[in-house]
């Protein structure tokens, strides 16, 4: 039976990865992250000590957790949370499956996953049945909003690019094709009366490799949805120096009007060594979602409590989780809260 179970999980994982690639020409993979991790690099092992009290609420025998590829922050965080879930829900196990922002939502909607990560700007698309989603997904809600993936446009400090419009005729890396950063970049170009045809060239490449091209003068800019600060950009700023290109207020407002998952965000002074003033942009927040039909109110309450009250453990894995708490989660929520999560946030005073 164990061999059969393993083969089924492997097959399910492969099918979800195919779905993710087909859905929008690609999908967040967690190793991207360029959207899903703080630097796009493999996460180092960290001490993760959680404090959970076992509960006797009725739970599934096994949870399935939609994360992302091995090496990305989503996969690492899902592994740490699944360990805590084993302590919280004694006698259960959790299988972490590689996926991505779109494929995780599809899996949640279909009942393949009990819980999973996604990007905040993808949630309204799923709820409304837009873009990668042929029909609305109505049985998914939020447990917690965790951290922002911030839209960056970085150029060399000696560049003549100071606005989105100045990218005309330039060569840009928008990250990996089909990832959230590229999709956001395309929308931003369109809102500024531009398209890829306005540029001299596009380089589909990861953040670290893109930084090498920018350093050597082979491209003019890097764009992406990244958890700030990006260590690759910090290093680049201390060597050749970089500038971050702001988005206009009109662009930020238009993005939010079209998709509530794009929230206004300011990259603060000092985030990078040469950032001397705040940079106006948007962010899409990583969210932990649940299938409403598979996760009861009691289980959702206990899951939300576990995630919020072990913030310190998650922050030890990556400092992108340093600002996360109950109030942060509620303030940046997009879409519907699970009734169990809502109960917890009201109990701790984060929600009226």
CSV table of C-alpha atoms in Angstrom, one decimal:
chain,number,residue,atom,x,y,z
A,1,UNK,CA,0.0,0.0,0.0
A,2,UNK,CA,2.8,2.4,0.8
A,3,UNK,CA,4.3,1.8,-2.7
A,4,UNK,CA,0.9,2.5,-4.3
A,5,UNK,CA,0.4,5.6,-2.3
A,6,UNK,CA,3.9,6.9,-3.2
A,7,UNK,CA,3.2,6.3,-6.9
A,8,UNK,CA,-0.1,8.1,-6.7
A,9,UNK,CA,1.4,11.2,-5.1
A,10,UNK,CA,4.2,11.2,-7.7
A,11,UNK,CA,1.8,11.0,-10.5
A,12,UNK,CA,-0.4,13.7,-9.0
A,13,UNK,CA,2.7,16.0,-8.6
A,14,UNK,CA,3.7,15.5,-12.3
A,15,UNK,CA,0.1,16.2,-13.5
A,16,UNK,CA,0.0,19.4,-11.5
A,17,UNK,CA,3.3,20.6,-12.8
A,18,UNK,CA,2.0,20.1,-16.4
A,19,UNK,CA,-1.1,22.0,-15.6
A,20,UNK,CA,0.9,24.9,-14.2
A,21,UNK,CA,3.1,25.0,-17.3
A,22,UNK,CA,0.2,24.9,-19.7
A,23,UNK,CA,-2.0,27.4,-17.9
A,24,UNK,CA,-0.1,30.6,-18.6
A,25,UNK,CA,3.0,29.5,-20.5
A,26,UNK,CA,4.5,28.8,-17.1
A,27,UNK,CA,3.9,29.1,-13.4
A,28,UNK,CA,5.4,30.2,-10.2
A,29,UNK,CA,7.6,27.4,-9.1
A,30,UNK,CA,8.9,28.7,-5.8
A,31,UNK,CA,12.4,28.3,-7.0
A,32,UNK,CA,11.5,31.2,-9.3
A,33,UNK,CA,11.0,33.4,-6.7
A,34,UNK,CA,11.8,35.5,-7.8
A,35,UNK,CA,8.2,35.4,-6.6
A,36,UNK,CA,8.2,32.8,-4.0
A,37,UNK,CA,11.5,33.3,-2.1
A,38,UNK,CA,13.6,36.2,-0.9
A,39,UNK,CA,16.4,35.8,-3.4
A,40,UNK,CA,15.5,33.2,-6.0
A,41,UNK,CA,18.4,31.2,-4.5
A,42,UNK,CA,18.1,27.9,-2.6
A,43,UNK,CA,17.1,28.5,1.0
A,44,UNK,CA,19.7,27.5,3.6
A,45,UNK,CA,18.7,25.2,6.4
A,46,UNK,CA,17.6,27.1,9.5
A,47,UNK,CA,16.6,26.1,13.0
A,48,UNK,CA,12.9,25.8,13.1
A,49,UNK,CA,11.5,25.3,16.6
A,50,UNK,CA,7.7,25.5,16.8
A,51,UNK,CA,5.5,25.5,19.8
A,52,UNK,CA,2.1,23.8,19.2
A,53,UNK,CA,-0.4,22.2,21.5
A,54,UNK,CA,-2.0,19.0,20.2
A,55,UNK,CA,-5.7,19.2,19.4
A,56,UNK,CA,-8.4,16.5,19.2
A,57,UNK,CA,-10.4,18.1,16.5
A,58,UNK,CA,-11.5,15.7,13.7
A,59,UNK,CA,-9.0,16.0,10.8
A,60,UNK,CA,-8.2,14.2,7.6
A,61,UNK,CA,-5.9,11.2,8.0
A,62,UNK,CA,-3.5,13.0,5.5
A,63,UNK,CA,-3.2,16.6,4.5
A,64,UNK,CA,-1.9,17.4,1.0
A,65,UNK,CA,-0.1,20.8,0.8
A,66,UNK,CA,0.5,22.5,-2.5
A,67,UNK,CA,3.8,24.3,-2.4
A,68,UNK,CA,6.4,24.8,-5.2
A,69,UNK,CA,9.7,23.3,-6.4
A,70,UNK,CA,12.4,22.1,-4.1
A,71,UNK,CA,14.8,24.9,-3.2
A,72,UNK,CA,12.3,27.7,-3.2
A,73,UNK,CA,10.9,29.3,-0.1
A,74,UNK,CA,7.4,28.0,-0.6
A,75,UNK,CA,8.6,24.4,-0.5
A,76,UNK,CA,10.9,25.1,2.5
A,77,UNK,CA,8.1,26.9,4.4
A,78,UNK,CA,5.5,24.2,3.6
A,79,UNK,CA,7.9,21.5,5.0
A,80,UNK,CA,8.4,23.4,8.2
A,81,UNK,CA,4.6,24.0,8.6
A,82,UNK,CA,3.9,20.3,7.8
A,83,UNK,CA,6.2,19.3,10.7
A,84,UNK,CA,4.2,21.5,13.0
A,85,UNK,CA,1.0,20.1,11.7
A,86,UNK,CA,2.1,16.6,12.6
A,87,UNK,CA,2.5,17.8,16.2
A,88,UNK,CA,-0.7,19.8,16.2
A,89,UNK,CA,-2.9,17.0,14.6
A,90,UNK,CA,-1.5,13.8,16.1
A,91,UNK,CA,-1.9,10.7,14.0
A,92,UNK,CA,-2.0,12.6,10.7
A,93,UNK,CA,0.6,13.2,8.1
A,94,UNK,CA,1.2,15.9,5.5
A,95,UNK,CA,2.4,15.4,1.9
A,96,UNK,CA,4.1,18.5,0.4
A,97,UNK,CA,3.6,18.6,-3.4
A,98,UNK,CA,5.5,20.7,-5.9
A,99,UNK,CA,3.2,23.1,-7.7
A,100,UNK,CA,2.9,26.9,-8.2
A,101,UNK,CA,0.5,29.8,-7.9
A,102,UNK,CA,-1.9,28.8,-10.6
A,103,UNK,CA,-1.6,25.0,-10.3
A,104,UNK,CA,-2.1,25.2,-6.5
A,105,UNK,CA,-5.3,27.1,-6.9
A,106,UNK,CA,-6.5,24.6,-9.5
A,107,UNK,CA,-5.6,21.8,-7.2
A,108,UNK,CA,-7.4,23.4,-4.3
A,109,UNK,CA,-10.5,23.9,-6.4
A,110,UNK,CA,-10.5,20.3,-7.6
A,111,UNK,CA,-10.0,18.9,-4.1
A,112,UNK,CA,-6.5,17.6,-4.9
A,113,UNK,CA,-5.0,19.8,-2.2
A,114,UNK,CA,-6.3,20.5,1.3
A,115,UNK,CA,-4.2,23.6,1.7
A,116,UNK,CA,-1.7,25.5,-0.5
A,117,UNK,CA,0.2,28.7,-1.3
A,118,UNK,CA,-0.6,31.2,-4.0
A,119,UNK,CA,0.1,34.8,-5.0
A,120,UNK,CA,-2.4,37.4,-3.9
A,121,UNK,CA,-2.9,38.8,-7.5
A,122,UNK,CA,-3.8,35.3,-8.7
A,123,UNK,CA,-6.6,34.8,-6.2
A,124,UNK,CA,-9.1,37.3,-7.7
A,125,UNK,CA,-8.4,35.7,-11.1
A,126,UNK,CA,-9.3,32.3,-9.7
A,127,UNK,CA,-12.4,33.6,-7.9
A,128,UNK,CA,-13.6,35.4,-11.1
A,129,UNK,CA,-12.7,32.7,-13.5
A,130,UNK,CA,-10.3,34.9,-15.5
A,131,UNK,CA,-7.0,34.4,-17.4
A,132,UNK,CA,-5.6,30.9,-16.5
A,133,UNK,CA,-9.0,29.9,-14.9
A,134,UNK,CA,-11.7,28.7,-17.3
A,135,UNK,CA,-14.4,29.0,-14.6
A,136,UNK,CA,-14.6,30.6,-11.1
A,137,UNK,CA,-13.2,28.6,-8.2
A,138,UNK,CA,-15.7,29.1,-5.4
A,139,UNK,CA,-14.6,26.6,-2.8
A,140,UNK,CA,-11.3,28.2,-1.7
A,141,UNK,CA,-10.7,30.7,1.0
A,142,UNK,CA,-7.7,32.3,2.9
A,143,UNK,CA,-6.1,31.2,6.1
A,144,UNK,CA,-3.3,33.7,6.3
A,145,UNK,CA,-1.6,36.4,4.2
A,146,UNK,CA,2.2,36.0,4.8
A,147,UNK,CA,4.5,38.4,3.1
A,148,UNK,CA,4.8,40.7,0.1
A,149,UNK,CA,6.3,39.9,-3.3
A,150,UNK,CA,7.3,43.4,-4.5
A,151,UNK,CA,7.4,44.5,-8.1
A,152,UNK,CA,11.0,45.8,-8.9
A,153,UNK,CA,12.5,47.4,-11.9
A,154,UNK,CA,16.2,47.7,-11.4
A,155,UNK,CA,18.7,49.5,-13.7
A,156,UNK,CA,22.4,50.3,-13.3
A,157,UNK,CA,23.1,53.5,-11.4
A,158,UNK,CA,24.7,55.1,-14.5
A,159,UNK,CA,21.6,54.2,-16.6
A,160,UNK,CA,19.6,56.9,-18.5
A,161,UNK,CA,16.4,55.1,-17.5
A,162,UNK,CA,14.3,56.9,-14.9
A,163,UNK,CA,10.7,55.8,-15.8
A,164,UNK,CA,8.8,53.0,-17.3
A,165,UNK,CA,8.5,55.0,-20.6
A,166,UNK,CA,12.3,55.2,-20.7
A,167,UNK,CA,12.5,51.4,-21.2
A,168,UNK,CA,11.5,52.0,-24.9
A,169,UNK,CA,14.2,50.6,-27.1
A,170,UNK,CA,16.0,48.9,-24.2
A,171,UNK,CA,16.7,45.2,-23.4
A,172,UNK,CA,14.9,43.9,-20.3
A,173,UNK,CA,14.8,40.7,-18.3
A,174,UNK,CA,11.3,40.1,-16.9
A,175,UNK,CA,12.4,36.9,-15.2
A,176,UNK,CA,11.2,33.5,-16.3
A,177,UNK,CA,8.5,33.4,-19.0
A,178,UNK,CA,5.0,33.0,-17.6
A,179,UNK,CA,6.0,33.8,-14.0
A,180,UNK,CA,4.1,36.4,-12.0
A,181,UNK,CA,6.9,39.0,-12.5
A,182,UNK,CA,6.6,38.8,-16.3
A,183,UNK,CA,2.8,38.9,-16.3
A,184,UNK,CA,2.9,42.0,-14.0
A,185,UNK,CA,5.6,43.6,-16.3
A,186,UNK,CA,3.4,43.1,-19.4
A,187,UNK,CA,0.4,44.7,-17.6
A,188,UNK,CA,2.6,47.7,-16.5
A,189,UNK,CA,3.9,48.2,-20.0
A,190,UNK,CA,0.3,48.2,-21.4
A,191,UNK,CA,-0.8,50.7,-18.8
A,192,UNK,CA,2.0,53.0,-20.0
A,193,UNK,CA,1.1,52.7,-23.7
A,194,UNK,CA,3.8,50.1,-24.4
A,195,UNK,CA,4.4,46.4,-25.2
A,196,UNK,CA,7.3,44.1,-25.8
A,197,UNK,CA,7.3,45.5,-29.3
A,198,UNK,CA,8.4,48.8,-27.7
A,199,UNK,CA,11.6,47.2,-26.4
A,200,UNK,CA,14.8,46.2,-28.1
A,201,UNK,CA,14.8,42.8,-26.6
A,202,UNK,CA,13.6,40.4,-23.9
A,203,UNK,CA,15.8,38.0,-21.9
A,204,UNK,CA,13.9,35.3,-20.1
A,205,UNK,CA,16.3,34.4,-17.2
A,206,UNK,CA,16.4,34.1,-13.5
A,207,UNK,CA,17.3,36.9,-11.1
A,208,UNK,CA,20.9,35.9,-10.4
A,209,UNK,CA,21.7,35.4,-14.0
A,210,UNK,CA,19.9,38.6,-14.9
A,211,UNK,CA,22.0,40.5,-12.4
A,212,UNK,CA,25.2,39.2,-14.2
A,213,UNK,CA,23.9,40.4,-17.5
A,214,UNK,CA,23.0,43.8,-16.0
A,215,UNK,CA,26.4,44.1,-14.4
A,216,UNK,CA,28.2,43.3,-17.7
A,217,UNK,CA,26.0,45.7,-19.7
A,218,UNK,CA,24.3,43.1,-21.8
A,219,UNK,CA,20.8,44.1,-20.6
A,220,UNK,CA,19.4,47.5,-19.5
A,221,UNK,CA,17.0,46.5,-16.7
A,222,UNK,CA,15.6,43.6,-14.6
A,223,UNK,CA,11.9,43.4,-13.7
A,224,UNK,CA,10.3,41.0,-11.3
A,225,UNK,CA,8.0,40.2,-8.3
A,226,UNK,CA,10.5,39.7,-5.5
A,227,UNK,CA,10.4,39.6,-1.8
A,228,UNK,CA,12.4,42.7,-0.7
A,229,UNK,CA,15.2,43.0,0.0
A,230,UNK,CA,16.6,40.8,-2.8
A,231,UNK,CA,20.0,39.6,-1.8
A,232,UNK,CA,21.1,39.6,-5.5
A,233,UNK,CA,20.2,43.2,-5.8
A,234,UNK,CA,21.9,44.1,-2.5
A,235,UNK,CA,25.1,42.6,-3.8
A,236,UNK,CA,24.7,44.3,-7.2
A,237,UNK,CA,24.1,47.7,-5.5
A,238,UNK,CA,27.3,47.4,-3.5
A,239,UNK,CA,29.4,46.6,-6.7
A,240,UNK,CA,28.1,48.5,-9.7
A,241,UNK,CA,25.3,50.4,-8.0
A,242,UNK,CA,21.6,50.2,-9.0
A,243,UNK,CA,18.5,52.4,-9.1
A,244,UNK,CA,14.9,51.3,-8.7
A,245,UNK,CA,12.4,52.7,-11.2
A,246,UNK,CA,9.1,53.8,-9.6
A,247,UNK,CA,5.6,53.2,-10.9
A,248,UNK,CA,3.4,56.3,-11.4
A,249,UNK,CA,0.4,56.7,-9.1
A,250,UNK,CA,-1.8,56.2,-12.1
A,251,UNK,CA,-0.2,52.9,-12.9
A,252,UNK,CA,-0.5,51.7,-9.3
A,253,UNK,CA,-4.2,52.7,-9.1
A,254,UNK,CA,-5.0,51.1,-12.5
A,255,UNK,CA,-3.4,47.8,-11.4
A,256,UNK,CA,-5.3,47.8,-8.2
A,257,UNK,CA,-8.6,48.7,-9.9
A,258,UNK,CA,-8.1,45.8,-12.4
A,259,UNK,CA,-7.0,43.3,-9.7
A,260,UNK,CA,-7.3,43.9,-6.0
A,261,UNK,CA,-4.4,41.5,-5.5
A,262,UNK,CA,-2.0,44.2,-6.6
A,263,UNK,CA,-1.7,46.3,-3.5
A,264,UNK,CA,0.2,49.7,-3.3
A,265,UNK,CA,3.6,49.3,-1.8
A,266,UNK,CA,6.6,51.5,-1.0
A,267,UNK,CA,10.2,50.2,-1.1
A,268,UNK,CA,11.5,52.2,1.8
A,269,UNK,CA,14.7,54.2,1.9
A,270,UNK,CA,17.7,52.1,2.8
A,271,UNK,CA,16.2,48.8,1.6
A,272,UNK,CA,19.2,48.7,-0.7
A,273,UNK,CA,22.4,50.5,0.0
A,274,UNK,CA,21.9,53.3,-2.6
A,275,UNK,CA,18.1,53.6,-2.2
A,276,UNK,CA,17.9,57.2,-0.7
A,277,UNK,CA,14.2,57.7,-1.0
A,278,UNK,CA,11.0,55.5,-1.1
A,279,UNK,CA,10.1,53.9,-4.4
A,280,UNK,CA,6.5,53.7,-5.4
A,281,UNK,CA,5.4,50.3,-6.7
A,282,UNK,CA,2.9,47.4,-6.1
A,283,UNK,CA,3.1,44.0,-4.3
A,284,UNK,CA,1.2,40.7,-4.5
A,285,UNK,CA,1.2,38.9,-1.2
A,286,UNK,CA,1.9,35.2,-0.7
A,287,UNK,CA,-1.2,33.6,0.8
A,288,UNK,CA,-2.0,30.3,2.5
A,289,UNK,CA,-5.3,29.0,1.2
A,290,UNK,CA,-7.7,26.1,2.1
A,291,UNK,CA,-10.3,24.0,0.3
A,292,UNK,CA,-13.5,24.9,2.1
A,293,UNK,CA,-15.0,21.4,1.5
A,294,UNK,CA,-12.0,19.5,3.0
A,295,UNK,CA,-10.9,21.9,5.8
A,296,UNK,CA,-13.6,22.3,8.5
A,297,UNK,CA,-14.0,25.5,10.6
A,298,UNK,CA,-12.3,23.8,13.6
A,299,UNK,CA,-9.3,22.6,11.6
A,300,UNK,CA,-9.0,26.0,9.9
A,301,UNK,CA,-9.0,27.7,13.3
A,302,UNK,CA,-6.2,25.5,14.6
A,303,UNK,CA,-4.2,25.9,11.4
A,304,UNK,CA,-4.5,29.6,11.4
A,305,UNK,CA,-3.5,29.8,15.1
A,306,UNK,CA,-0.5,27.5,14.5
A,307,UNK,CA,0.7,29.6,11.5
A,308,UNK,CA,0.3,33.0,13.3
A,309,UNK,CA,1.6,32.0,16.7
A,310,UNK,CA,4.8,30.4,15.3
A,311,UNK,CA,5.8,33.5,13.3
A,312,UNK,CA,9.3,33.5,14.9
A,313,UNK,CA,10.0,30.0,13.5
A,314,UNK,CA,9.1,31.0,10.0
A,315,UNK,CA,11.1,34.2,10.3
A,316,UNK,CA,14.2,32.0,11.2
A,317,UNK,CA,13.9,30.4,7.8
A,318,UNK,CA,13.6,33.8,6.0
A,319,UNK,CA,13.4,37.4,7.1
A,320,UNK,CA,10.6,38.0,4.6
A,321,UNK,CA,8.3,36.7,7.4
A,322,UNK,CA,9.5,39.2,10.0
A,323,UNK,CA,6.5,41.5,9.7
A,324,UNK,CA,3.9,38.8,9.6
A,325,UNK,CA,1.3,38.7,12.4
A,326,UNK,CA,-2.5,38.5,12.8
A,327,UNK,CA,-3.0,42.2,12.1
A,328,UNK,CA,-0.7,42.1,9.0
A,329,UNK,CA,-2.6,39.0,7.7
A,330,UNK,CA,-6.0,40.7,8.0
A,331,UNK,CA,-4.9,44.1,6.7
A,332,UNK,CA,-3.5,42.6,3.5
A,333,UNK,CA,-6.1,39.9,2.9
A,334,UNK,CA,-7.5,39.5,-0.6
A,335,UNK,CA,-10.6,37.4,-1.2
A,336,UNK,CA,-12.6,35.5,1.4
A,337,UNK,CA,-11.4,34.5,4.8
A,338,UNK,CA,-12.1,30.9,5.9
A,339,UNK,CA,-14.7,30.9,8.7
A,340,UNK,CA,-12.2,29.2,11.0
A,341,UNK,CA,-9.5,31.8,10.2
A,342,UNK,CA,-12.1,34.6,10.8
A,343,UNK,CA,-12.9,33.1,14.2
A,344,UNK,CA,-9.3,33.1,15.2
A,345,UNK,CA,-8.6,36.7,14.0
A,346,UNK,CA,-11.7,37.9,15.9
A,347,UNK,CA,-10.6,36.1,19.0
A,348,UNK,CA,-7.2,37.8,19.0
A,349,UNK,CA,-8.6,41.3,18.2
A,350,UNK,CA,-7.2,41.5,14.6
A,351,UNK,CA,-10.7,41.5,13.1
A,352,UNK,CA,-13.9,43.1,14.4
